[in-house]
Amino acid sequence: MTFTLTVEERAILDTVSEFAAEEFAPHAVEWDQTKHFPVDVLRKAAAMGMGAVYVREDVGGSGLRRVDAVRIFERLASGCPSMAAYLSIHNMVAWMIDTYGTDEQRHQWLPDLATMEHLGSYCLTEPGAGSDAAALTTRAVRDGDELVLTGVKQFISGAGSSDVYVVMARTGEPGPAGITAVIVPGDADGLSFGANEQKMGWNAMPTRQVILDGVRVPVANVLGGFGNGFRIAMNGLNGGRLNIAACSLGGAQTALDKSLTYVAERSAFGAPLSERETIQHTVAEMRIQIEAARAFLWRAAEALDEDAPDKIMLCAAAKRFVTETGYQVVDTALQLHGGYGYLTEYGIEKILRDLRVHRILEGTNEIMRMVVARSMIKSA
């Protein structure tokens, strides 16, 4: 791959950066404090093609590559990691329908998802099935031309505000082969939501339980055929892991940029902090870590674009490396700011709180190490 962007690629990223700086960054702290979910601003992002980044163009998508997507999500996260992360989740839902849906499903659901007139949520995790996703117990029982869904999903981003839910439910035997993906509309009878979770970060994004109490949907809402839900979920997570890593990278870059401004303006013992060798070494190491993480992320995104044999391993490895690197860079930025870094108005502590969950979701980083290890052992 080349690291030199084309004129068109630069133009796209400049536009995204400008949007993040104007529409996300000035409001990010306030949204976090008031737990405001800015749907109107998300729809502005969708009007620029960010509601369906790698969905085909015939249903309103932008038709871009995964390597384009990680660059876009990094720039979005420079303004607000939590809003960029929700856009990533919404895009995962749209991609699943675009990739595995019938032509009728694609044209029914995707145009409104692309504009974000309808918001999407992805429902895999359950109260008793986190990392062991194949152990999920939500059931979908066939009754004539309908499926009846019963169960509870946990930690669902956008729940209660979304209009489309891709739900992983058990339709057959225990284990992965018995899981089916089902599209559930947000206004379905029997669908309800728990209280908005009180979280460490991602406060601008609602997170609730999704409760399915005899929810009936047409069998036509099965996505990708019976028994293929686990495969769909795992394939969706490959891209989701890259996107969430990109959100960590964007947050880290913003924290570094803020740090460079701070150490240039702040003086101690008669000289700007930026003139001290220890400070110079610290910011240099932050930049080195960001560059290494970005290169790794682009490498994994290209592997996903090319359907490379090692794509799953690379997506897991990049997610582990980039999310932990990003968090450490932001933690260092907070330390450089001293007591001011601990204050809300400087924005660093908010980025730190937002990025912490990236090491947990889309597969914990412990699970990412397992994925990499299994790939290594299998190919040895």
mmCIF file of C-alpha atoms in Angstrom:
data_model
loop_
_atom_site.group_PDB
_atom_site.id
_atom_site.type_symbol
_atom_site.label_atom_id
_atom_site.label_comp_id
_atom_site.label_asym_id
_atom_site.label_seq_id
_atom_site.Cartn_x
_atom_site.Cartn_y
_atom_site.Cartn_z
ATOM 1 C CA MET A 1 0.000 0.000 0.000
ATOM 2 C CA THR A 2 1.016 3.615 -0.409
ATOM 3 C CA PHE A 3 0.936 6.154 2.399
ATOM 4 C CA THR A 4 0.695 9.039 -0.066
ATOM 5 C CA LEU A 5 -2.899 10.173 -0.371
ATOM 6 C CA THR A 6 -4.436 11.166 -3.683
ATOM 7 C CA VAL A 7 -5.863 14.633 -4.223
ATOM 8 C CA GLU A 8 -9.380 13.209 -3.836
ATOM 9 C CA GLU A 9 -8.499 11.375 -0.622
ATOM 10 C CA ARG A 10 -6.972 14.516 0.864
ATOM 11 C CA ALA A 11 -10.039 16.523 -0.095
ATOM 12 C CA ILE A 12 -12.334 14.029 1.658
ATOM 13 C CA LEU A 13 -10.246 14.071 4.827
ATOM 14 C CA ASP A 14 -9.959 17.857 4.826
ATOM 15 C CA THR A 15 -13.742 18.065 4.619
ATOM 16 C CA VAL A 16 -14.173 15.551 7.460
ATOM 17 C CA SER A 17 -11.612 17.386 9.611
ATOM 18 C CA GLU A 18 -13.392 20.672 9.049
ATOM 19 C CA PHE A 19 -16.712 19.088 9.988
ATOM 20 C CA ALA A 20 -15.264 17.570 13.176
ATOM 21 C CA ALA A 21 -13.667 20.893 14.152
ATOM 22 C CA GLU A 22 -16.830 22.906 13.541
ATOM 23 C CA GLU A 23 -19.643 20.530 14.488
ATOM 24 C CA PHE A 24 -18.152 18.164 17.100
ATOM 25 C CA ALA A 25 -15.230 19.757 18.933
ATOM 26 C CA PRO A 26 -16.897 22.961 20.230
ATOM 27 C CA HIS A 27 -19.749 20.983 21.813
ATOM 28 C CA ALA A 28 -18.091 17.712 22.867
ATOM 29 C CA VAL A 29 -17.592 18.573 26.535
ATOM 30 C CA GLU A 30 -21.096 20.028 26.886
ATOM 31 C CA TRP A 31 -22.658 16.953 25.237
ATOM 32 C CA ASP A 32 -20.678 14.777 27.620
ATOM 33 C CA GLN A 33 -21.787 16.711 30.686
ATOM 34 C CA THR A 34 -25.459 16.948 29.704
ATOM 35 C CA LYS A 35 -25.625 13.453 28.148
ATOM 36 C CA HIS A 36 -27.010 14.982 24.966
ATOM 37 C CA PHE A 37 -27.214 12.757 21.876
ATOM 38 C CA PRO A 38 -26.892 15.209 18.945
ATOM 39 C CA VAL A 39 -28.940 13.412 16.304
ATOM 40 C CA ASP A 40 -29.259 16.605 14.254
ATOM 41 C CA VAL A 41 -25.474 16.853 13.981
ATOM 42 C CA LEU A 42 -25.162 13.164 13.095
ATOM 43 C CA ARG A 43 -27.584 13.745 10.234
ATOM 44 C CA LYS A 44 -25.361 16.555 9.009
ATOM 45 C CA ALA A 45 -22.514 14.037 8.941
ATOM 46 C CA ALA A 46 -24.727 11.630 7.008
ATOM 47 C CA ALA A 47 -25.518 14.325 4.456
ATOM 48 C CA MET A 48 -21.773 14.339 3.731
ATOM 49 C CA GLY A 49 -21.694 10.578 3.209
ATOM 50 C CA MET A 50 -20.669 9.444 6.679
ATOM 51 C CA GLY A 51 -23.834 7.506 7.503
ATOM 52 C CA ALA A 52 -22.980 4.649 5.129
ATOM 53 C CA VAL A 53 -19.278 4.978 4.366
ATOM 54 C CA TYR A 54 -18.710 1.517 2.863
ATOM 55 C CA VAL A 55 -22.251 0.758 1.698
ATOM 56 C CA ARG A 56 -22.916 0.480 -2.026
ATOM 57 C CA GLU A 57 -24.015 3.605 -3.838
ATOM 58 C CA ASP A 58 -27.285 2.269 -5.298
ATOM 59 C CA VAL A 59 -28.912 2.562 -1.850
ATOM 60 C CA GLY A 60 -27.297 5.858 -0.869
ATOM 61 C CA GLY A 61 -23.935 4.669 0.427
ATOM 62 C CA SER A 62 -20.573 6.265 -0.251
ATOM 63 C CA GLY A 63 -19.005 3.070 -1.614
ATOM 64 C CA LEU A 64 -15.615 3.710 -0.012
ATOM 65 C CA ARG A 65 -12.952 1.255 1.161
ATOM 66 C CA ARG A 66 -12.105 0.231 4.710
ATOM 67 C CA VAL A 67 -8.819 2.091 4.519
ATOM 68 C CA ASP A 68 -10.810 5.225 3.629
ATOM 69 C CA ALA A 69 -13.109 4.539 6.563
ATOM 70 C CA VAL A 70 -10.390 4.326 9.216
ATOM 71 C CA ARG A 71 -8.980 7.629 8.019
ATOM 72 C CA ILE A 72 -12.449 9.190 8.178
ATOM 73 C CA PHE A 73 -13.219 7.855 11.667
ATOM 74 C CA GLU A 74 -9.864 9.077 12.953
ATOM 75 C CA ARG A 75 -10.663 12.590 11.752
ATOM 76 C CA LEU A 76 -14.189 12.456 13.192
ATOM 77 C CA ALA A 77 -12.802 11.329 16.555
ATOM 78 C CA SER A 78 -10.463 14.303 16.618
ATOM 79 C CA GLY A 79 -13.599 16.312 17.378
ATOM 80 C CA CYS A 80 -15.424 13.822 19.617
ATOM 81 C CA PRO A 81 -14.465 10.162 20.039
ATOM 82 C CA SER A 82 -17.873 9.127 21.352
ATOM 83 C CA MET A 83 -19.774 10.547 18.370
ATOM 84 C CA ALA A 84 -17.271 9.020 15.958
ATOM 85 C CA ALA A 85 -17.743 5.689 17.750
ATOM 86 C CA TYR A 86 -21.515 5.836 17.388
ATOM 87 C CA LEU A 87 -21.110 6.550 13.676
ATOM 88 C CA SER A 88 -18.897 3.461 13.502
ATOM 89 C CA ILE A 89 -21.596 1.304 15.110
ATOM 90 C CA HIS A 90 -24.282 2.743 12.835
ATOM 91 C CA ASN A 91 -22.069 2.023 9.827
ATOM 92 C CA MET A 92 -21.604 -1.579 11.001
ATOM 93 C CA VAL A 93 -25.367 -2.075 10.998
ATOM 94 C CA ALA A 94 -25.666 -0.595 7.518
ATOM 95 C CA TRP A 95 -22.778 -2.734 6.235
ATOM 96 C CA MET A 96 -24.357 -5.928 7.567
ATOM 97 C CA ILE A 97 -27.606 -5.231 5.741
ATOM 98 C CA ASP A 98 -25.788 -4.177 2.575
ATOM 99 C CA THR A 99 -23.528 -7.240 2.581
ATOM 100 C CA TYR A 100 -25.881 -9.987 3.742
ATOM 101 C CA GLY A 101 -29.309 -8.609 2.937
ATOM 102 C CA THR A 102 -31.493 -9.471 -0.008
ATOM 103 C CA ASP A 103 -32.007 -6.788 -2.635
ATOM 104 C CA GLU A 104 -35.422 -6.137 -1.121
ATOM 105 C CA GLN A 105 -33.950 -5.722 2.374
ATOM 106 C CA ARG A 106 -31.218 -3.437 1.099
ATOM 107 C CA HIS A 107 -33.698 -1.101 -0.587
ATOM 108 C CA GLN A 108 -36.120 -1.242 2.348
ATOM 109 C CA TRP A 109 -33.679 -0.397 5.136
ATOM 110 C CA LEU A 110 -30.546 1.251 3.771
ATOM 111 C CA PRO A 111 -31.672 4.540 2.180
ATOM 112 C CA ASP A 112 -32.936 5.852 5.539
ATOM 113 C CA LEU A 113 -29.868 4.473 7.362
ATOM 114 C CA ALA A 114 -27.585 6.211 4.855
ATOM 115 C CA THR A 115 -29.194 9.590 5.559
ATOM 116 C CA MET A 116 -29.490 8.722 9.271
ATOM 117 C CA GLU A 117 -33.138 9.578 9.108
ATOM 118 C CA HIS A 118 -33.144 6.186 10.803
ATOM 119 C CA LEU A 119 -30.423 5.295 13.303
ATOM 120 C CA GLY A 120 -29.038 1.779 13.683
ATOM 121 C CA SER A 121 -27.946 -0.332 16.657
ATOM 122 C CA TYR A 122 -26.191 -3.687 16.825
ATOM 123 C CA CYS A 123 -27.388 -6.194 19.435
ATOM 124 C CA LEU A 124 -25.025 -9.049 20.273
ATOM 125 C CA THR A 125 -23.911 -8.783 23.926
ATOM 126 C CA GLU A 126 -26.142 -10.103 26.695
ATOM 127 C CA PRO A 127 -26.014 -9.839 30.509
ATOM 128 C CA GLY A 128 -24.583 -13.371 30.687
ATOM 129 C CA ALA A 129 -22.777 -13.492 27.334
ATOM 130 C CA GLY A 130 -20.070 -10.910 26.772
ATOM 131 C CA SER A 131 -16.806 -12.237 25.383
ATOM 132 C CA ASP A 132 -18.438 -15.664 24.996
ATOM 133 C CA ALA A 133 -20.867 -14.357 22.397
ATOM 134 C CA ALA A 134 -21.722 -17.821 21.069
ATOM 135 C CA ALA A 135 -23.404 -18.551 24.418
ATOM 136 C CA LEU A 136 -26.177 -16.000 23.868
ATOM 137 C CA THR A 137 -29.668 -17.051 24.957
ATOM 138 C CA THR A 138 -32.017 -14.564 23.254
ATOM 139 C CA ARG A 139 -34.371 -16.755 21.233
ATOM 140 C CA ALA A 140 -36.264 -16.315 17.983
ATOM 141 C CA VAL A 141 -38.983 -18.942 17.528
ATOM 142 C CA ARG A 142 -40.772 -19.338 14.236
ATOM 143 C CA ASP A 143 -44.552 -18.995 14.262
ATOM 144 C CA GLY A 144 -45.853 -19.274 10.718
ATOM 145 C CA ASP A 145 -44.530 -16.353 8.697
ATOM 146 C CA GLU A 146 -43.238 -14.590 11.809
ATOM 147 C CA LEU A 147 -40.398 -14.897 14.307
ATOM 148 C CA VAL A 148 -41.076 -14.288 17.995
ATOM 149 C CA LEU A 149 -38.046 -12.872 19.817
ATOM 150 C CA THR A 150 -37.530 -13.044 23.569
ATOM 151 C CA GLY A 151 -34.433 -12.022 25.529
ATOM 152 C CA VAL A 152 -32.298 -9.152 26.785
ATOM 153 C CA LYS A 153 -29.340 -7.451 25.128
ATOM 154 C CA GLN A 154 -26.827 -5.480 27.197
ATOM 155 C CA PHE A 155 -24.670 -2.370 26.567
ATOM 156 C CA ILE A 156 -26.422 -1.442 23.316
ATOM 157 C CA SER A 157 -25.213 1.885 21.928
ATOM 158 C CA GLY A 158 -27.985 4.099 20.610
ATOM 159 C CA ALA A 159 -30.701 1.932 22.179
ATOM 160 C CA GLY A 160 -33.937 3.796 22.654
ATOM 161 C CA SER A 161 -33.003 6.344 19.981
ATOM 162 C CA SER A 162 -32.381 3.949 17.112
ATOM 163 C CA ASP A 163 -34.949 2.891 14.540
ATOM 164 C CA VAL A 164 -33.274 -0.313 13.309
ATOM 165 C CA TYR A 165 -31.806 -3.089 15.460
ATOM 166 C CA VAL A 166 -29.792 -5.991 14.053
ATOM 167 C CA VAL A 167 -30.370 -8.626 16.745
ATOM 168 C CA MET A 168 -28.419 -11.858 17.102
ATOM 169 C CA ALA A 169 -30.820 -14.525 18.378
ATOM 170 C CA ARG A 170 -30.796 -18.281 18.821
ATOM 171 C CA THR A 171 -32.975 -20.130 16.341
ATOM 172 C CA GLY A 172 -31.320 -23.536 16.612
ATOM 173 C CA GLU A 173 -28.814 -25.656 18.473
ATOM 174 C CA PRO A 174 -26.398 -24.375 21.164
ATOM 175 C CA GLY A 175 -23.235 -22.731 19.899
ATOM 176 C CA PRO A 176 -22.428 -20.527 16.896
ATOM 177 C CA ALA A 177 -24.344 -22.579 14.309
ATOM 178 C CA GLY A 178 -27.669 -21.920 16.042
ATOM 179 C CA ILE A 179 -27.518 -18.112 15.842
ATOM 180 C CA THR A 180 -29.453 -16.013 13.322
ATOM 181 C CA ALA A 181 -29.347 -12.277 12.572
ATOM 182 C CA VAL A 182 -32.746 -10.581 12.577
ATOM 183 C CA ILE A 183 -33.686 -7.014 11.644
ATOM 184 C CA VAL A 184 -36.018 -5.566 14.275
ATOM 185 C CA PRO A 185 -37.711 -2.172 13.723
ATOM 186 C CA GLY A 186 -37.541 0.222 16.637
ATOM 187 C CA ASP A 187 -41.325 0.549 16.882
ATOM 188 C CA ALA A 188 -42.017 -3.192 17.164
ATOM 189 C CA ASP A 189 -44.557 -4.226 19.818
ATOM 190 C CA GLY A 190 -42.853 -5.833 22.817
ATOM 191 C CA LEU A 191 -39.576 -3.957 22.294
ATOM 192 C CA SER A 192 -38.522 -1.845 25.271
ATOM 193 C CA PHE A 193 -35.367 -0.414 26.803
ATOM 194 C CA GLY A 194 -33.652 -0.204 30.149
ATOM 195 C CA ALA A 195 -32.495 2.990 31.810
ATOM 196 C CA ASN A 196 -29.685 4.962 30.182
ATOM 197 C CA GLU A 197 -26.533 3.552 31.776
ATOM 198 C CA GLN A 198 -24.395 5.849 33.934
ATOM 199 C CA LYS A 199 -20.959 5.468 32.341
ATOM 200 C CA MET A 200 -17.364 6.568 32.764
ATOM 201 C CA GLY A 201 -17.252 7.910 29.206
ATOM 202 C CA TRP A 202 -19.241 7.945 25.969
ATOM 203 C CA ASN A 203 -21.815 9.994 27.863
ATOM 204 C CA ALA A 204 -23.194 11.718 24.768
ATOM 205 C CA MET A 205 -24.278 8.343 23.421
ATOM 206 C CA PRO A 206 -27.217 6.523 25.059
ATOM 207 C CA THR A 207 -26.421 2.975 26.231
ATOM 208 C CA ARG A 208 -29.315 0.809 27.385
ATOM 209 C CA GLN A 209 -30.547 -2.719 27.625
ATOM 210 C CA VAL A 210 -32.705 -3.832 24.711
ATOM 211 C CA ILE A 211 -35.582 -5.958 26.047
ATOM 212 C CA LEU A 212 -37.435 -8.228 23.632
ATOM 213 C CA ASP A 213 -40.682 -9.552 25.130
ATOM 214 C CA GLY A 214 -42.414 -11.592 22.472
ATOM 215 C CA VAL A 215 -41.397 -9.218 19.686
ATOM 216 C CA ARG A 216 -42.878 -10.361 16.371
ATOM 217 C CA VAL A 217 -41.206 -9.636 13.062
ATOM 218 C CA PRO A 218 -41.699 -11.180 9.617
ATOM 219 C CA VAL A 219 -39.467 -14.124 8.722
ATOM 220 C CA ALA A 220 -38.489 -11.879 5.796
ATOM 221 C CA ASN A 221 -36.464 -9.871 8.348
ATOM 222 C CA VAL A 222 -33.931 -12.702 8.747
ATOM 223 C CA LEU A 223 -30.589 -11.377 7.551
ATOM 224 C CA GLY A 224 -28.293 -13.700 5.630
ATOM 225 C CA GLY A 225 -30.287 -16.875 6.244
ATOM 226 C CA PHE A 226 -30.951 -18.987 9.314
ATOM 227 C CA GLY A 227 -27.880 -20.102 11.243
ATOM 228 C CA ASN A 228 -25.516 -17.519 9.755
ATOM 229 C CA GLY A 229 -25.828 -14.881 12.476
ATOM 230 C CA PHE A 230 -22.603 -15.650 14.290
ATOM 231 C CA ARG A 231 -20.593 -15.475 11.072
ATOM 232 C CA ILE A 232 -22.242 -12.156 10.222
ATOM 233 C CA ALA A 233 -21.507 -10.828 13.709
ATOM 234 C CA MET A 234 -17.848 -11.823 13.608
ATOM 235 C CA ASN A 235 -17.318 -10.448 10.111
ATOM 236 C CA GLY A 236 -18.939 -7.201 11.174
ATOM 237 C CA LEU A 237 -16.620 -7.002 14.151
ATOM 238 C CA ASN A 238 -13.524 -7.129 11.932
ATOM 239 C CA GLY A 239 -14.376 -3.720 10.551
ATOM 240 C CA GLY A 240 -15.778 -2.509 13.865
ATOM 241 C CA ARG A 241 -12.439 -3.237 15.531
ATOM 242 C CA LEU A 242 -10.616 -1.149 12.962
ATOM 243 C CA ASN A 243 -13.048 1.731 13.311
ATOM 244 C CA ILE A 244 -12.895 1.808 17.096
ATOM 245 C CA ALA A 245 -9.098 1.734 16.856
ATOM 246 C CA ALA A 246 -9.318 4.707 14.491
ATOM 247 C CA CYS A 247 -11.427 6.531 17.083
ATOM 248 C CA SER A 248 -8.661 5.941 19.650
ATOM 249 C CA LEU A 249 -6.129 7.291 17.179
ATOM 250 C CA GLY A 250 -8.153 10.446 16.569
ATOM 251 C CA GLY A 251 -8.501 11.088 20.281
ATOM 252 C CA ALA A 252 -4.773 10.554 20.791
ATOM 253 C CA GLN A 253 -3.869 12.950 17.985
ATOM 254 C CA THR A 254 -6.070 15.660 19.482
ATOM 255 C CA ALA A 255 -4.506 15.106 22.906
ATOM 256 C CA LEU A 256 -1.028 15.448 21.393
ATOM 257 C CA ASP A 257 -2.026 18.617 19.530
ATOM 258 C CA LYS A 258 -3.388 20.126 22.741
ATOM 259 C CA SER A 259 -0.207 19.141 24.559
ATOM 260 C CA LEU A 260 2.053 20.815 22.015
ATOM 261 C CA THR A 261 0.100 24.051 22.407
ATOM 262 C CA TYR A 262 0.165 23.791 26.184
ATOM 263 C CA VAL A 263 3.917 23.147 26.578
ATOM 264 C CA ALA A 264 4.699 25.993 24.175
ATOM 265 C CA GLU A 265 2.569 28.462 26.146
ATOM 266 C CA ARG A 266 3.259 27.254 29.691
ATOM 267 C CA SER A 267 6.419 28.451 31.421
ATOM 268 C CA ALA A 268 8.075 27.055 34.527
ATOM 269 C CA PHE A 269 11.352 28.008 36.189
ATOM 270 C CA GLY A 270 11.900 30.856 33.737
ATOM 271 C CA ALA A 271 11.409 29.044 30.405
ATOM 272 C CA PRO A 272 8.655 27.480 28.285
ATOM 273 C CA LEU A 273 8.096 23.811 29.011
ATOM 274 C CA SER A 274 8.746 23.071 25.331
ATOM 275 C CA GLU A 275 12.425 24.006 25.788
ATOM 276 C CA ARG A 276 13.020 21.269 28.346
ATOM 277 C CA GLU A 277 14.623 18.140 26.990
ATOM 278 C CA THR A 278 12.461 15.777 28.999
ATOM 279 C CA ILE A 279 9.323 17.391 27.603
ATOM 280 C CA GLN A 280 10.697 17.217 24.074
ATOM 281 C CA HIS A 281 11.448 13.513 24.495
ATOM 282 C CA THR A 282 7.943 12.917 25.828
ATOM 283 C CA VAL A 283 6.099 14.584 22.945
ATOM 284 C CA ALA A 284 8.444 12.939 20.451
ATOM 285 C CA GLU A 285 7.568 9.520 21.868
ATOM 286 C CA MET A 286 3.855 10.366 21.685
ATOM 287 C CA ARG A 287 4.227 11.219 17.991
ATOM 288 C CA ILE A 288 6.221 8.037 17.309
ATOM 289 C CA GLN A 289 3.565 5.894 18.959
ATOM 290 C CA ILE A 290 0.771 7.566 16.984
ATOM 291 C CA GLU A 291 2.627 7.087 13.695
ATOM 292 C CA ALA A 292 3.267 3.410 14.465
ATOM 293 C CA ALA A 293 -0.391 2.874 15.389
ATOM 294 C CA ARG A 294 -1.611 4.645 12.251
ATOM 295 C CA ALA A 295 0.615 2.545 9.993
ATOM 296 C CA PHE A 296 -0.571 -0.666 11.663
ATOM 297 C CA LEU A 297 -4.196 0.392 11.340
ATOM 298 C CA TRP A 298 -3.908 1.210 7.643
ATOM 299 C CA ARG A 299 -2.122 -2.116 7.070
ATOM 300 C CA ALA A 300 -4.989 -4.044 8.707
ATOM 301 C CA ALA A 301 -7.626 -2.026 6.818
ATOM 302 C CA GLU A 302 -5.967 -2.847 3.528
ATOM 303 C CA ALA A 303 -5.941 -6.544 4.465
ATOM 304 C CA LEU A 304 -9.702 -6.343 5.075
ATOM 305 C CA ASP A 305 -10.231 -4.566 1.750
ATOM 306 C CA GLU A 306 -8.211 -7.225 -0.054
ATOM 307 C CA ASP A 307 -9.837 -10.136 1.832
ATOM 308 C CA ALA A 308 -6.345 -11.279 2.832
ATOM 309 C CA PRO A 309 -5.989 -14.670 4.539
ATOM 310 C CA ASP A 310 -4.683 -13.003 7.705
ATOM 311 C CA LYS A 311 -7.310 -10.254 7.828
ATOM 312 C CA ILE A 312 -8.967 -11.488 11.059
ATOM 313 C CA MET A 313 -5.658 -11.696 12.883
ATOM 314 C CA LEU A 314 -4.539 -8.277 11.646
ATOM 315 C CA CYS A 315 -7.824 -6.611 12.582
ATOM 316 C CA ALA A 316 -7.589 -8.079 16.098
ATOM 317 C CA ALA A 317 -3.909 -7.186 16.457
ATOM 318 C CA ALA A 318 -4.432 -3.631 15.233
ATOM 319 C CA LYS A 319 -7.384 -3.160 17.560
ATOM 320 C CA ARG A 320 -5.297 -4.285 20.539
ATOM 321 C CA PHE A 321 -2.265 -2.193 19.663
ATOM 322 C CA VAL A 322 -3.981 0.995 18.567
ATOM 323 C CA THR A 323 -6.527 1.230 21.386
ATOM 324 C CA GLU A 324 -3.898 0.680 24.072
ATOM 325 C CA THR A 325 -1.437 3.032 22.372
ATOM 326 C CA GLY A 326 -4.071 5.711 21.987
ATOM 327 C CA TYR A 327 -5.062 5.495 25.640
ATOM 328 C CA GLN A 328 -1.445 5.727 26.801
ATOM 329 C CA VAL A 329 -0.814 8.767 24.607
ATOM 330 C CA VAL A 330 -3.838 10.544 26.093
ATOM 331 C CA ASP A 331 -2.781 9.589 29.620
ATOM 332 C CA THR A 332 0.639 11.104 28.916
ATOM 333 C CA ALA A 333 -1.027 14.236 27.560
ATOM 334 C CA LEU A 334 -3.018 14.582 30.773
ATOM 335 C CA GLN A 335 0.209 14.255 32.779
ATOM 336 C CA LEU A 336 1.884 16.942 30.677
ATOM 337 C CA HIS A 337 -0.979 19.295 31.450
ATOM 338 C CA GLY A 338 -0.513 18.742 35.177
ATOM 339 C CA GLY A 339 -3.506 19.785 37.249
ATOM 340 C CA TYR A 340 -5.071 21.494 34.239
ATOM 341 C CA GLY A 341 -5.331 18.168 32.451
ATOM 342 C CA TYR A 342 -7.607 16.994 35.245
ATOM 343 C CA LEU A 343 -10.015 19.885 34.620
ATOM 344 C CA THR A 344 -12.974 19.376 32.332
ATOM 345 C CA GLU A 345 -12.489 22.611 30.378
ATOM 346 C CA TYR A 346 -9.214 21.441 28.817
ATOM 347 C CA GLY A 347 -10.906 18.432 27.226
ATOM 348 C CA ILE A 348 -8.145 15.905 27.949
ATOM 349 C CA GLU A 349 -9.910 14.048 30.759
ATOM 350 C CA LYS A 350 -12.982 13.646 28.551
ATOM 351 C CA ILE A 351 -10.916 12.045 25.793
ATOM 352 C CA LEU A 352 -9.286 9.748 28.357
ATOM 353 C CA ARG A 353 -12.671 8.595 29.654
ATOM 354 C CA ASP A 354 -14.032 8.048 26.152
ATOM 355 C CA LEU A 355 -11.025 6.020 25.001
ATOM 356 C CA ARG A 356 -10.924 3.712 28.010
ATOM 357 C CA VAL A 357 -13.879 1.644 26.829
ATOM 358 C CA HIS A 358 -12.262 1.042 23.433
ATOM 359 C CA ARG A 359 -10.050 -1.564 25.092
ATOM 360 C CA ILE A 360 -13.191 -3.466 26.124
ATOM 361 C CA LEU A 361 -15.751 -3.275 23.343
ATOM 362 C CA GLU A 362 -15.704 -4.940 19.905
ATOM 363 C CA GLY A 363 -13.922 -7.776 21.716
ATOM 364 C CA THR A 364 -11.766 -7.105 24.770
ATOM 365 C CA ASN A 365 -8.051 -6.719 24.192
ATOM 366 C CA GLU A 366 -7.515 -9.974 26.047
ATOM 367 C CA ILE A 367 -9.694 -11.683 23.442
ATOM 368 C CA MET A 368 -7.729 -9.910 20.697
ATOM 369 C CA ARG A 369 -4.548 -11.534 22.001
ATOM 370 C CA MET A 370 -6.296 -14.913 21.891
ATOM 371 C CA VAL A 371 -7.300 -14.348 18.257
ATOM 372 C CA VAL A 372 -3.731 -13.465 17.310
ATOM 373 C CA ALA A 373 -2.280 -16.412 19.236
ATOM 374 C CA ARG A 374 -4.663 -18.915 17.668
ATOM 375 C CA SER A 375 -3.808 -17.616 14.211
ATOM 376 C CA MET A 376 -0.102 -17.991 14.917
ATOM 377 C CA ILE A 377 -0.460 -21.525 16.283
ATOM 378 C CA LYS A 378 -2.732 -22.610 13.420
ATOM 379 C CA SER A 379 -0.239 -21.438 10.790
ATOM 380 C CA ALA A 380 2.867 -22.738 12.598
#
